[in-house]
Structure formats: C-alpha cells, structure tokens
Amino acid sequence: EAGVTQSPTHLIKTRGQQATLRCSPISGHTSVYWYQQALGLGLQFLLWYDEGEERNRGNFPPRFSGRQFPNYSSELNVNALELEDSALYLCASSSPGRNEQYFGPGTRLTVT
Amino acid sequence: GENVEQHPSTLSVQEGDSAVIKCTYSDSASNYFPWYKQELGKRPQLIIDIRSNVGEKKDQRIAVTLNKTAKHFSLHITETQPEDSAVYFCAASNERGYQKVTFGTGTKLQVIP
C-alpha cells in the first residue's frame, strides 16, 4: 500500500509570491491534514479537510488556504509569502472516523 | 480548545536504560492519544496509540499509560537503543466530531551508546 505522498519535495519562493503544495492521501483515507513545522519546532495545525469540506482550521491567517479534490487529494496555497513562512509543511491522512494520522515526507518551503 | 503539555523537552539516557515521557491534556472529552516518533530529517511516524477505554497498551519495548482522572498519559521505552534517538510527540484528540489533533511540543531523546 502506497503511503502519503507530497510534492514538490523542495520549493523556493521569494517574498510576496504564492506557493502551492500538493498531497495525495493513502488509498481509502478521506481526511487530509496540513501542518507547519518550523525548524526545530513542533507541529502546528493548519487545516483539516474531509470529504471535500474544510472541517477545522488552526490559528493561521487567511492567506493560508486549501482545498480537497473529489479523489481526496489536497492542495495547500500560501499567498503573499513572508520570510517566516519558511518551514516544512507536512500532510497527513486518516481513514473515515479515525484520528490515526499517517504523514507524508513533507515539502520544504524556503522564502527568500 | 485542547492544550497538551509535554515534558521533558530533552532527555538523555544510557543505552539499555528506560526512558519516560509525560504529557498532560486539558479537555476531558479527549479520547484518543497517539505518540509519534520523528527521526532527523524524516516524517513523524505513529508508534503507538491508546484510546480512553483502556489504561495501558504495550508493543514490544514501548508502552503507553493513560490516567483519565488526572488527564495525563506517558510513553515508556525500555531497553533503549541508539536507534530510539529521535523527537517524540504526544497528541490528544476527540474522535467524535471534527476536533483537531493537538500535539505536544516534543521531546528530544538521545540514547548514548
């Protein structure tokens, strides 16, 4: 069984640009979660999508947004990038009704 | 909302000794408590979890205990090995409804050979 995949592996953007990160969940999983992990720090919850709907949102500004597609893959968009957005962005997925989350390898976003 | 506190932030043990990491949570409605291990440069991996209907769960050298009354849970690693060196995160959530999983701040475990 394939695990959670994310693309791209690395992304370099300049301040003010937009970034788009992608995630494909494990087959059969309907929920996708996005987390931000700044260097050496913990996991900050960003967004939770399930069955195409946004179900929960962390304490991040509106320029962090996303969506979930009918095949349950998801996209995270970060607009008006700021230097402090530089971090590892992790996606996780879970099966219906369960909170056991399985993480992807992450996308390393660098904002210069 | 839920608040999860994790201690210690760093822990060094000699190979073969035991390691214990403790977490407390604030929301009495939380009923699912996973533990994740994140090795340097890798993704967090679920290593063990416990639900509120049990008090203890073991898987080889790792075990988790849950005290619902005191709202705390702990990870125990026995006979530690160098490959146990990693950052460990606890988390808490309510599996009823769309309550997010709240993570602790992490414990960096170093096992000294």
Tab-separated table of C-alpha atoms in Angstrom, chain A residues 4 35 37 42-43 45 48 50 55-56 90 98-105, chain B residues 32 36 38 43-44 46 49 51 89 93-95 97-101 103 105:
chain	number	residue	atom	x	y	z
A	4	VAL	CA	1.015	9.608	1.775
A	35	TYR	CA	0.780	21.035	9.475
A	37	GLN	CA	6.840	22.582	11.249
A	42	GLY	CA	6.719	21.318	16.911
A	43	LEU	CA	3.766	20.579	14.675
A	45	PHE	CA	-2.015	22.503	12.842
A	48	TRP	CA	-8.272	19.678	8.040
A	50	ASP	CA	-12.656	15.667	4.919
A	55	ARG	CA	-13.585	20.769	8.866
A	56	ASN	CA	-11.192	22.645	11.122
A	90	LEU	CA	3.575	18.129	6.399
A	98	ARG	CA	-10.448	7.662	12.882
A	99	ASN	CA	-7.802	10.119	14.044
A	100	GLU	CA	-4.796	7.870	13.376
A	101	GLN	CA	-2.794	10.089	11.102
A	102	TYR	CA	-0.132	8.963	8.673
A	103	PHE	CA	2.287	11.592	7.499
A	104	GLY	CA	3.838	12.312	4.144
A	105	PRO	CA	7.517	13.223	3.726
B	32	TYR	CA	-7.545	9.329	21.543
B	36	TYR	CA	4.751	9.907	17.089
B	38	GLN	CA	10.299	11.796	14.212
B	43	ARG	CA	8.388	12.357	8.707
B	44	PRO	CA	6.612	11.749	12.035
B	46	LEU	CA	2.845	6.763	14.570
B	49	ASP	CA	-1.685	4.982	20.477
B	51	ARG	CA	-7.938	5.190	23.462
B	89	PHE	CA	5.463	13.935	20.090
B	93	SER	CA	-7.960	14.482	20.300
B	94	ASN	CA	-11.636	13.670	20.430
B	95	GLU	CA	-12.574	11.208	17.726
B	97	GLY	CA	-16.736	15.166	15.525
B	98	TYR	CA	-14.101	17.205	13.810
B	99	GLN	CA	-11.914	18.010	16.772
B	100	LYS	CA	-8.363	18.582	15.644
B	101	VAL	CA	-5.456	16.569	16.975
B	103	PHE	CA	0.283	17.914	19.570
B	105	THR	CA	5.844	20.382	21.908
